[in-house]
GROMACS .gro file of C-alpha atoms in nm:
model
  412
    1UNK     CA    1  12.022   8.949   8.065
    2UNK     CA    2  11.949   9.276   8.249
    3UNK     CA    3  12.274   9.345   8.253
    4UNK     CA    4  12.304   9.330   7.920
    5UNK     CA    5  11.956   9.499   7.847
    6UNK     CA    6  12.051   9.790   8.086
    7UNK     CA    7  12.416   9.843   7.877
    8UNK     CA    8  12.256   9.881   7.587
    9UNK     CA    9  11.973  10.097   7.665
   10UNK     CA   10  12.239  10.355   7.846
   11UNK     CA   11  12.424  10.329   7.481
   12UNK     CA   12  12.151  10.393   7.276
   13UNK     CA   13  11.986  10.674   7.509
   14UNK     CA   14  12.308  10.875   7.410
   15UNK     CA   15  12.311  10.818   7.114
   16UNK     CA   16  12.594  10.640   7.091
   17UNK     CA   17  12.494  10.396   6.815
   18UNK     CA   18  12.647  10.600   6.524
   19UNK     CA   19  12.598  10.550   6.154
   20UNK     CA   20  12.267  10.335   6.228
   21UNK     CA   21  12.468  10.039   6.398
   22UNK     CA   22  12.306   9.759   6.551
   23UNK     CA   23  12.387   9.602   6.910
   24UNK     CA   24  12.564   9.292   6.915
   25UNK     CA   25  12.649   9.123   7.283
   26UNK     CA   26  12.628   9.308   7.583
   27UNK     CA   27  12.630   9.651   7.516
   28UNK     CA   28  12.799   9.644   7.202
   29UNK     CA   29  12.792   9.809   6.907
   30UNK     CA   30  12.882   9.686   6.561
   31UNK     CA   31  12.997   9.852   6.242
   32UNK     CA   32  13.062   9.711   5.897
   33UNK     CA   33  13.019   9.374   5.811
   34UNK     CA   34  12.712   9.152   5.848
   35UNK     CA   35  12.649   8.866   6.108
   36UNK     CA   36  12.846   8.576   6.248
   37UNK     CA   37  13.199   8.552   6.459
   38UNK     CA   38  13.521   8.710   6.446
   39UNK     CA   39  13.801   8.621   6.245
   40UNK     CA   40  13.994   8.300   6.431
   41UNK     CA   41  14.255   8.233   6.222
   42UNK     CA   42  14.366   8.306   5.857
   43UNK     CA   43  14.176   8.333   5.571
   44UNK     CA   44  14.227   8.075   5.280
   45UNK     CA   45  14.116   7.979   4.970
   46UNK     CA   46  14.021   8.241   4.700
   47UNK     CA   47  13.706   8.447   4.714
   48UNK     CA   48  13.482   8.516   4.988
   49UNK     CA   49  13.525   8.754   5.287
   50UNK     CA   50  13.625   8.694   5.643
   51UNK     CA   51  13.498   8.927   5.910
   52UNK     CA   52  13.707   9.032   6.222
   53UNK     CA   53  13.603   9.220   6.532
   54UNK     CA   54  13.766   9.549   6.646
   55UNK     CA   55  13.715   9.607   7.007
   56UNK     CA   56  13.709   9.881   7.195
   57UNK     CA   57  13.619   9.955   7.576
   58UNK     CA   58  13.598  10.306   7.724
   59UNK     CA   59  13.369  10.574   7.882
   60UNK     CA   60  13.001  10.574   7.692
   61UNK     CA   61  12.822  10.734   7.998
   62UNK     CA   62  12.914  10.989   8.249
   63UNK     CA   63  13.094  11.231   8.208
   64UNK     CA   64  13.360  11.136   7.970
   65UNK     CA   65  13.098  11.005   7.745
   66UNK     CA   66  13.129  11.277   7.484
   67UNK     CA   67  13.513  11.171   7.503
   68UNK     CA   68  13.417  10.805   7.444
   69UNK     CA   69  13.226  10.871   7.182
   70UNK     CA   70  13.497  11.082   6.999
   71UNK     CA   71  13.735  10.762   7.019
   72UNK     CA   72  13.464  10.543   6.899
   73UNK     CA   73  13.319  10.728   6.619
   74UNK     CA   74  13.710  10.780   6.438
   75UNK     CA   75  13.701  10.415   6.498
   76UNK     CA   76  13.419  10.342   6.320
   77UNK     CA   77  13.471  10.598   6.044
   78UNK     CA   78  13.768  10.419   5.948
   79UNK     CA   79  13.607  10.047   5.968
   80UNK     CA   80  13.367  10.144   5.677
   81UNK     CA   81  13.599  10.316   5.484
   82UNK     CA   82  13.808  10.021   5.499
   83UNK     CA   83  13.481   9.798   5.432
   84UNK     CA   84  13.368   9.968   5.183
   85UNK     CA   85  13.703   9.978   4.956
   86UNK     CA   86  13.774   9.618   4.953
   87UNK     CA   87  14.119   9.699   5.054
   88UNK     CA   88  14.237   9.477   5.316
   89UNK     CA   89  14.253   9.089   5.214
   90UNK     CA   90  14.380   8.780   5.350
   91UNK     CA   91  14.476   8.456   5.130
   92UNK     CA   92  14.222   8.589   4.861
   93UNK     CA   93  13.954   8.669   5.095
   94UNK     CA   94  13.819   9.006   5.150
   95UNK     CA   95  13.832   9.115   5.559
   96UNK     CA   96  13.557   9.246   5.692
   97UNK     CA   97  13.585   9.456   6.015
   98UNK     CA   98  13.342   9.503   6.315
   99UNK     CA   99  13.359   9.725   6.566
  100UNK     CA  100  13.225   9.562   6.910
  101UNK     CA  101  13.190   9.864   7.187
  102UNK     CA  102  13.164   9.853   7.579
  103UNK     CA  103  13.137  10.075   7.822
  104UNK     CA  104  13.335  10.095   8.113
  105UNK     CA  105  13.232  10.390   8.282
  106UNK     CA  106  13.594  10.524   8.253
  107UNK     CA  107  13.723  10.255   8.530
  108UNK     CA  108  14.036  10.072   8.495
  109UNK     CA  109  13.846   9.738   8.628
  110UNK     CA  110  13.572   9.726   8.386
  111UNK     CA  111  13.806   9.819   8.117
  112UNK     CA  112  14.018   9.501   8.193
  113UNK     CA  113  13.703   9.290   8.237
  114UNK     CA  114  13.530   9.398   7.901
  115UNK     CA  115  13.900   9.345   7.683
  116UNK     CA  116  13.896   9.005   7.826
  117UNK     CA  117  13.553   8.955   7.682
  118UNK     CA  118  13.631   9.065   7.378
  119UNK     CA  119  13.907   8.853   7.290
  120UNK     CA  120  13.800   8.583   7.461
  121UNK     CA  121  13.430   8.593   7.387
  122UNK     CA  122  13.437   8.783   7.013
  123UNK     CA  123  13.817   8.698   6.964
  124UNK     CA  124  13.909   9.016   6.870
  125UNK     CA  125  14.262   9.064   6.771
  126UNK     CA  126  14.289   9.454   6.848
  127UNK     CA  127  14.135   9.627   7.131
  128UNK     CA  128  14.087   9.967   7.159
  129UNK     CA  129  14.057  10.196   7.501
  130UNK     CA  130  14.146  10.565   7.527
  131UNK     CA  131  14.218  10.611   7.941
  132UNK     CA  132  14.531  10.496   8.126
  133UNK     CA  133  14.378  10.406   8.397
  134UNK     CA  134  14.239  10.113   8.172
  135UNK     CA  135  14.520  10.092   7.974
  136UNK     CA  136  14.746   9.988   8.239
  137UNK     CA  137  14.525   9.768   8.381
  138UNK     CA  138  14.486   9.552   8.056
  139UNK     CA  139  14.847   9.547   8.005
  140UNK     CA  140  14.902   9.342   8.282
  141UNK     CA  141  14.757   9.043   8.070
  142UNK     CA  142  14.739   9.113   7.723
  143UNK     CA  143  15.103   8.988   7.601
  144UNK     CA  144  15.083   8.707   7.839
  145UNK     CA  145  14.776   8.561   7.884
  146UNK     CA  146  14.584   8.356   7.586
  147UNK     CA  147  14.450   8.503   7.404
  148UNK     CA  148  14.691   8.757   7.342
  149UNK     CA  149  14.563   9.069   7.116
  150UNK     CA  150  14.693   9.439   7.056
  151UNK     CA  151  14.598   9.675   7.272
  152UNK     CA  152  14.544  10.052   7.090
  153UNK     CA  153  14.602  10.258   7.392
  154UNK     CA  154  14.503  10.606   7.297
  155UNK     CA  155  14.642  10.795   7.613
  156UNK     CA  156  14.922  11.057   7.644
  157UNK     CA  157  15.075  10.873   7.963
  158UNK     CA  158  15.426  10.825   7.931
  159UNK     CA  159  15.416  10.531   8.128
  160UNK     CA  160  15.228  10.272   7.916
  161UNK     CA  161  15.568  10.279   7.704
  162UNK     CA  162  15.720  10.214   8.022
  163UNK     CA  163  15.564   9.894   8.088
  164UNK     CA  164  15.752   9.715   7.755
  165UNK     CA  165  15.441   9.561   7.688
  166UNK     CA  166  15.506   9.400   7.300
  167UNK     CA  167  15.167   9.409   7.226
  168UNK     CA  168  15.050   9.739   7.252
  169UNK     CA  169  15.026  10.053   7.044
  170UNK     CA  170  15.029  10.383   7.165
  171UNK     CA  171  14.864  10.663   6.949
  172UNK     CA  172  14.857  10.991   7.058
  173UNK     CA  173  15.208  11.207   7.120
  174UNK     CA  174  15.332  11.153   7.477
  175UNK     CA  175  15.244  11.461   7.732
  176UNK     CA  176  15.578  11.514   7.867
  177UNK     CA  177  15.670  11.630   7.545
  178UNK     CA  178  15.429  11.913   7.608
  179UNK     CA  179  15.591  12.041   7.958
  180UNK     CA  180  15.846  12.252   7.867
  181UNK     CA  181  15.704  12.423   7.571
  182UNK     CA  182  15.379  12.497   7.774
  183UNK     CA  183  15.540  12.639   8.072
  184UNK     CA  184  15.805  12.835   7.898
  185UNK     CA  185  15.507  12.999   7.700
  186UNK     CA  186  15.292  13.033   7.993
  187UNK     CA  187  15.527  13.203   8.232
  188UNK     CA  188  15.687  13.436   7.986
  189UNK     CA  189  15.357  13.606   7.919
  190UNK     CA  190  15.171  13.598   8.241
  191UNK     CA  191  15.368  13.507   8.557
  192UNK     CA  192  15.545  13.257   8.798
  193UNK     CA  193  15.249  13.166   9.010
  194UNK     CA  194  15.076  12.871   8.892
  195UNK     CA  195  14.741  12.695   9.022
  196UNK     CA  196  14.659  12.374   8.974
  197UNK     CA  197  14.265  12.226   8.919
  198UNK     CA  198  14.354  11.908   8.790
  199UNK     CA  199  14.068  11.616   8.721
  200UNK     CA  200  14.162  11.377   8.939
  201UNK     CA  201  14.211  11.018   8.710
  202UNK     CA  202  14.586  10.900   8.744
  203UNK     CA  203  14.630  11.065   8.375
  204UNK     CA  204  14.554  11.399   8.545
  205UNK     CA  205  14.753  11.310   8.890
  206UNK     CA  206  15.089  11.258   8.675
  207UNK     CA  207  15.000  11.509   8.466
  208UNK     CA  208  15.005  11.756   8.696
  209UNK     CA  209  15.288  11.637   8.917
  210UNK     CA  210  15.535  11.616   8.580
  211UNK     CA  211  15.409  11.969   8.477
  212UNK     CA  212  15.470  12.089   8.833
  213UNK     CA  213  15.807  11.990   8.841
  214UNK     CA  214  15.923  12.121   8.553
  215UNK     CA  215  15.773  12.460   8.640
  216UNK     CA  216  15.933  12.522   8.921
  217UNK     CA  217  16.246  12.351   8.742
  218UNK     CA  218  16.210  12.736   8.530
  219UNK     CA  219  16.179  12.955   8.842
  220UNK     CA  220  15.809  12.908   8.900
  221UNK     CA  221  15.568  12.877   9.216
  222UNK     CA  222  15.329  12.593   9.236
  223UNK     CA  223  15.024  12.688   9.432
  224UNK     CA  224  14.768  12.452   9.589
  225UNK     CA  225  14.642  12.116   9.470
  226UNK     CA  226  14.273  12.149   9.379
  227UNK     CA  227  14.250  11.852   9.162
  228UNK     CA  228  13.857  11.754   9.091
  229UNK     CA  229  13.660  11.451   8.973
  230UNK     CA  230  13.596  11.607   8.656
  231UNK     CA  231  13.362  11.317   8.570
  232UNK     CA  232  13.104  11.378   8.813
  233UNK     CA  233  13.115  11.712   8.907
  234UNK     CA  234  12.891  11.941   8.713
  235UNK     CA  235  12.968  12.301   8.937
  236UNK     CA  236  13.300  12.388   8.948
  237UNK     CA  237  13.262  12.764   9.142
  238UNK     CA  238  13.340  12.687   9.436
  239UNK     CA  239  13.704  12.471   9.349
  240UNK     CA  240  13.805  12.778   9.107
  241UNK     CA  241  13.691  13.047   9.388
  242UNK     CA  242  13.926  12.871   9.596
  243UNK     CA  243  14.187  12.885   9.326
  244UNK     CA  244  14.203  13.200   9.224
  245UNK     CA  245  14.209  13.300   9.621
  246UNK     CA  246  14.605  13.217   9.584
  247UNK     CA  247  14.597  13.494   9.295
  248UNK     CA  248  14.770  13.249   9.050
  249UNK     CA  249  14.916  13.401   8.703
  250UNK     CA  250  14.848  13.072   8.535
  251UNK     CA  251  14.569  12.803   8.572
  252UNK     CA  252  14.688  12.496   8.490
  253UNK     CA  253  14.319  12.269   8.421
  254UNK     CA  254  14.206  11.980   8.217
  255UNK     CA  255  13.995  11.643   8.182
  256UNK     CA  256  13.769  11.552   7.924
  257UNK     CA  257  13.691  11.888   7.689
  258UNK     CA  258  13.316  11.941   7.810
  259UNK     CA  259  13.423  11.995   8.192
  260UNK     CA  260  13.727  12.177   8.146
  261UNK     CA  261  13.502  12.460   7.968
  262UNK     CA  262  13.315  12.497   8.209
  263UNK     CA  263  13.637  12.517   8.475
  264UNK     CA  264  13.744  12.804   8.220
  265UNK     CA  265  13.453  12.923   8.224
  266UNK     CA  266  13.395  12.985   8.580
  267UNK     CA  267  13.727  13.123   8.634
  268UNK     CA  268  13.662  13.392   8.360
  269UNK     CA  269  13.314  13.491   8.515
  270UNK     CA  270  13.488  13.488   8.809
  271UNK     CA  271  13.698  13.764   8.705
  272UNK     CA  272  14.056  13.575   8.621
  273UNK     CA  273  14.236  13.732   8.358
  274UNK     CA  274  14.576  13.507   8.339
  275UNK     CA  275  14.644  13.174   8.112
  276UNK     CA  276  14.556  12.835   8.108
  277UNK     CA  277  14.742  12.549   8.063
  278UNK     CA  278  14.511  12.342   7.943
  279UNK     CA  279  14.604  11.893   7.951
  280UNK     CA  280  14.599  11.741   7.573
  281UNK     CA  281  14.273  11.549   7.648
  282UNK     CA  282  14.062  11.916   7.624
  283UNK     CA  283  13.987  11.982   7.298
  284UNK     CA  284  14.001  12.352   7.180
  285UNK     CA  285  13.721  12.289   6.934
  286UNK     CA  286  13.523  12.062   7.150
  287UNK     CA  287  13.480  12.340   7.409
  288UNK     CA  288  13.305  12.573   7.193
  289UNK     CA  289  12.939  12.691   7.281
  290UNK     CA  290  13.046  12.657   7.664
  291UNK     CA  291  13.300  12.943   7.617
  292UNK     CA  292  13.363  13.172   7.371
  293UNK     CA  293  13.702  13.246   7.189
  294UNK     CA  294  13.786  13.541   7.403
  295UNK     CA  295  13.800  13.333   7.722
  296UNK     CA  296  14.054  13.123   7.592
  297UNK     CA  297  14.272  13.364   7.516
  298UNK     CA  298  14.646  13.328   7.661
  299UNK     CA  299  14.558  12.940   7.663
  300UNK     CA  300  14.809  12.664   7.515
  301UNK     CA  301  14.690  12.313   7.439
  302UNK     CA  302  14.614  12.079   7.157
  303UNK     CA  303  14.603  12.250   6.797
  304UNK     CA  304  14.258  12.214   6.662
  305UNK     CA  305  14.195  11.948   6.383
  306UNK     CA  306  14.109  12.193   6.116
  307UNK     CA  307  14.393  12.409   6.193
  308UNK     CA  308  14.628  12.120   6.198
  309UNK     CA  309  14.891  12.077   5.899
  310UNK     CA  310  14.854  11.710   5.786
  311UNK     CA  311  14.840  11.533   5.504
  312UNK     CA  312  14.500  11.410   5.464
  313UNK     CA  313  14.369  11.671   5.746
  314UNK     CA  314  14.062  11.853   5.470
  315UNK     CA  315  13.985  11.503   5.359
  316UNK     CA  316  13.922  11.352   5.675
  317UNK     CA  317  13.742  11.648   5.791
  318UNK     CA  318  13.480  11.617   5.451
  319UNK     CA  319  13.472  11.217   5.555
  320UNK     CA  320  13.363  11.267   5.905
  321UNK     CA  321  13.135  11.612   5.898
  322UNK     CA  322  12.969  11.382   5.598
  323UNK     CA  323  12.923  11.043   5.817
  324UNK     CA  324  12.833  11.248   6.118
  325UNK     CA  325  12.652  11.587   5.988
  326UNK     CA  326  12.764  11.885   5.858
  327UNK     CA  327  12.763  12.088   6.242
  328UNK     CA  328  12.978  11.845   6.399
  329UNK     CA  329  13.321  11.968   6.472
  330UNK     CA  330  13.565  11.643   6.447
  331UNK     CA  331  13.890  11.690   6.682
  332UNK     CA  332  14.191  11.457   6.762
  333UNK     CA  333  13.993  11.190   6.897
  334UNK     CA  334  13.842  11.104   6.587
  335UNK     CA  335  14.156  11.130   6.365
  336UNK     CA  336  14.412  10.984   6.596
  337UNK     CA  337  14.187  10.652   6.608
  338UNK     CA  338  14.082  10.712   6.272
  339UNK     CA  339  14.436  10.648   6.114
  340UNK     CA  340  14.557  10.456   6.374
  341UNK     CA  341  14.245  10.244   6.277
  342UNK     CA  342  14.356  10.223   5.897
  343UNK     CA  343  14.711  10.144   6.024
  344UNK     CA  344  14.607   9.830   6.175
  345UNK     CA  345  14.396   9.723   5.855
  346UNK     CA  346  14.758   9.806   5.653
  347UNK     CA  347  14.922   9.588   5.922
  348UNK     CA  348  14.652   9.219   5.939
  349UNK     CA  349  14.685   9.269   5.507
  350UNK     CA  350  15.033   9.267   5.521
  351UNK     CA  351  15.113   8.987   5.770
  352UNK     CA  352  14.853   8.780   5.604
  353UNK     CA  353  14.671   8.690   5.892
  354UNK     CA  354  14.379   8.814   6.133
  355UNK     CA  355  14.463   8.638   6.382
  356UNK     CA  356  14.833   8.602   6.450
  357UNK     CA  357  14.884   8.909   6.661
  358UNK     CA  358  15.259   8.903   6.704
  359UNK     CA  359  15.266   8.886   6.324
  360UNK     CA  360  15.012   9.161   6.292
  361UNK     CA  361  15.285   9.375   6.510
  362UNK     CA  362  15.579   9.302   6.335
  363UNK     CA  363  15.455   9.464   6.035
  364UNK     CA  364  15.315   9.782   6.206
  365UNK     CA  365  15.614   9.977   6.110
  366UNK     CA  366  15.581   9.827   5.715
  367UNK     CA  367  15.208   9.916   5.728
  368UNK     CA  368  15.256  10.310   5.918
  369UNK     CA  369  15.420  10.385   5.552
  370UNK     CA  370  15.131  10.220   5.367
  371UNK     CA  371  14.904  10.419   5.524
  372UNK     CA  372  14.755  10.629   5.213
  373UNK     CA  373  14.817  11.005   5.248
  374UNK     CA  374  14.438  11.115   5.255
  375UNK     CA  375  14.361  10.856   5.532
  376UNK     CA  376  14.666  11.078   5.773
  377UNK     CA  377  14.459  11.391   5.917
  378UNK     CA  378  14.789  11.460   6.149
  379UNK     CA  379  15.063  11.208   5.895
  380UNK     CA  380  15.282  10.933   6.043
  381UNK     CA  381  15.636  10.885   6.007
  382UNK     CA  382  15.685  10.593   6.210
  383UNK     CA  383  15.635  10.371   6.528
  384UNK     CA  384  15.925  10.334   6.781
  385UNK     CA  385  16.044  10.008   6.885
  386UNK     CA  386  15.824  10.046   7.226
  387UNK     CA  387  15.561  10.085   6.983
  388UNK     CA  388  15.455  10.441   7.008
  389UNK     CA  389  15.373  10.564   6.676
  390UNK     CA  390  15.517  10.902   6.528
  391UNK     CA  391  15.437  11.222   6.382
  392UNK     CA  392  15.494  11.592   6.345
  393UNK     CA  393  15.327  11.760   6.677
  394UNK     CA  394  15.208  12.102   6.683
  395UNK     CA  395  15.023  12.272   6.977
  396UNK     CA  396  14.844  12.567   7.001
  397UNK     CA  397  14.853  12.961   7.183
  398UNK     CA  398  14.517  13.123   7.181
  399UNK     CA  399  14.666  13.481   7.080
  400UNK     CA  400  14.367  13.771   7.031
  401UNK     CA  401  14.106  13.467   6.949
  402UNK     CA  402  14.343  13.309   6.682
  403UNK     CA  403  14.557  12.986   6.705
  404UNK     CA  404  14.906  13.039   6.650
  405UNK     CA  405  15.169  12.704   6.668
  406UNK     CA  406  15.360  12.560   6.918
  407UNK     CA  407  15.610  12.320   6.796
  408UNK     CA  408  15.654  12.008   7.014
  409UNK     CA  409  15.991  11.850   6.981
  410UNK     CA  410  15.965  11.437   7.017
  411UNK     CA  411  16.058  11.280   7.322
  412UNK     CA  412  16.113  10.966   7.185
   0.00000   0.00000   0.00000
């Protein structure tokens, strides 16, 4: 009980019970629907409605807290959408969708602990977490071990498609795919000499060793190391003093948006005037009113949402600055979930079940297609057959304080 008590007090002293939502379990948050259990099975019979749980498990304090948050709130911006058209029904029943949050303080053990919960406990047939650390972890068990669910992985890593793990979707585009652009951009306009403050999660550990390689693969110099817990550190002088004392052309950072700007930051007050390669989990747009436009100038990264040419891109943008307030900036966190989100409703109405998970898979790449337009803020063409789902990618150069594109050819 004070385990549970102190969970949910951490939650809700963030803030990070959006939309008025109520706790339900151990530090869990709900939205849509009204009381009572998961769907277990499928829904027959005419009329009524049948509600199902949507997990998810990821950083809600700490540091990557704002990041967890981001995840959660596209999340639950889709679930009462969804709830609220009446969309999505099973065997003449209307489905219902919860969303039941934990945190787990961005660690790959909790992360595994609380998806077990959740389909065990609130039999959830989809469960969300956006770190590979925790991704990895609960794909050791989730195609194997009863009961099986999907597991929305929302991480760049390369390797969850790796693992041939049948039960688990992968949202965001792979950051390989971002290697070559990046460094080609980087080193044509600034220089050879690259340094590296990396956070130091696994996500940020392969990052930077794959984006190493392939820039001294083009000619370049790799510099010292400095990777950084970029979850608990709050002063990041002295690590970019000791940086910039290699006199790199190119500072290759990232972790979740809030601490890279303030790594960019610090380099820029300390006088730096090269580029940044900055990871995909830094949000442009999220970093605002740590640094100003200027400083990220000669940066490539992630294309901000509103800047991004999809489909349903202004619509989602109205949706979520209405749910959340009119000075919140939504980025890829939100809308990545967000549609992924709607994808999966597509998917349990079109197998017919809410329970059945390998059925609910089979017709992801039916249900991708049925995604309506103005639900896709980045559009969606397809899922491979390791289950990473596809669309157009477009990255960003921050030339003169204005965004210019980046194509980012597919790897898959």
């Amino acid at each position: 009980m004070k385990r549970w008590w102190k969970r949910t007090a951490a939650i809700m002293a963030l803030g990070l019970l959006p939309l008025g939502l109520a706790a339900c379990g151990a530090a869990s948050t709900s939205a849509g629907g009204g009381g009572g259990s998961a769907g277990t099975g499928n829904a027959g019979g005419g009329g009524g409605s049948v509600e199902v749980n949507i997990g998810f498990t990821g950083p809600l304090s700490g540091g990557a807290a704002f990041y967890g948050k981001d995840v959660l709130n596209g999340i639950t911006l889709a679930v009462n959408e969804i709830n609220a058209s009446g969309d999505i029904t099973v065997g003449g029943k209307k489905v219902t969708f919860k969303v039941d949050a934990l945190d787990d303080k961005y660690l790959p053990n909790e992360a595994a602990t609380n998806a077990k919960r959740l389909a065990q406990q609130d039999h959830a047939p989809i469960v969300f977490c956006p770190h590979s650390g925790g991704i990895l972890a609960i794909q050791g068990f989730n195609a194997k071990q009863d009961p099986k669910f999907i597991l929305a992985a929302y991480s760049s890593e390369p390797a969850i498609l790796a693992q041939n793990n049948g039960l688990t979707v992968m949202i965001p585009p792979r950051y390989d795919a971002y290697f070559e652009p990046f460094a080609k951009t980087e080193m044509d306009k600034f220089g050879k000499r690259l340094g590296l403050i990396p956070t130091t999660t696994a996500y940020g550990k392969e990052w930077a060793k794959g984006f190493s390689e392939v820039w001294q693969k083009l000619g370049g110099t790799v510099l010292t190391n400095n990777g950084v817990d970029y979850n608990t550190t709050t002063d990041f002088t002295s690590v970019v003093s000791k940086a910039l004392s290699e006199h790199p052309d190119v500072l290759f950072v990232g972790g979740p948006s809030q601490p890279t700007a303030l790594v960019i930051k610090a380099a820029r007050d300390q006088g730096f005037k090269g580029g940044f390669v900055v990871m995909d989990q830094a949000k442009f747009e999220s970093m605002s009113g740590i640094v100003t436009q200027e400083m990220l100038n000669g940066s490539v990264g992630v294309m901000p949402l509103e800047k991004y040419p999809g489909p349903g891109t202004a619509a989602f943008i109205d949706a979520f600055k209405k749910a959340y307030g009119q000075d919140k900036v939504p980025n890829s966190e939100n809308a990545l979930n967000y549609q992924a989100m709607w994808a999966f409703a597509e998917a349990i109405k079109l197998a017919g079940t809410t329970s059945d998970v390998q059925a609910i898979m089979a017709k992801m790449p039916e249900a991708v297609k049925a995604v309506p337009a103005e639900k896709q803020p980045y559009g969606l063409s397809g899922i491979s057959s390791a289950g990473h789902l596809q669309g157009p990618v477009v990255a960003a150069y921050v030339d003169h304080g204005q965004f210019t594109s980046l194509n980012i050819p597919s790897k898959d």
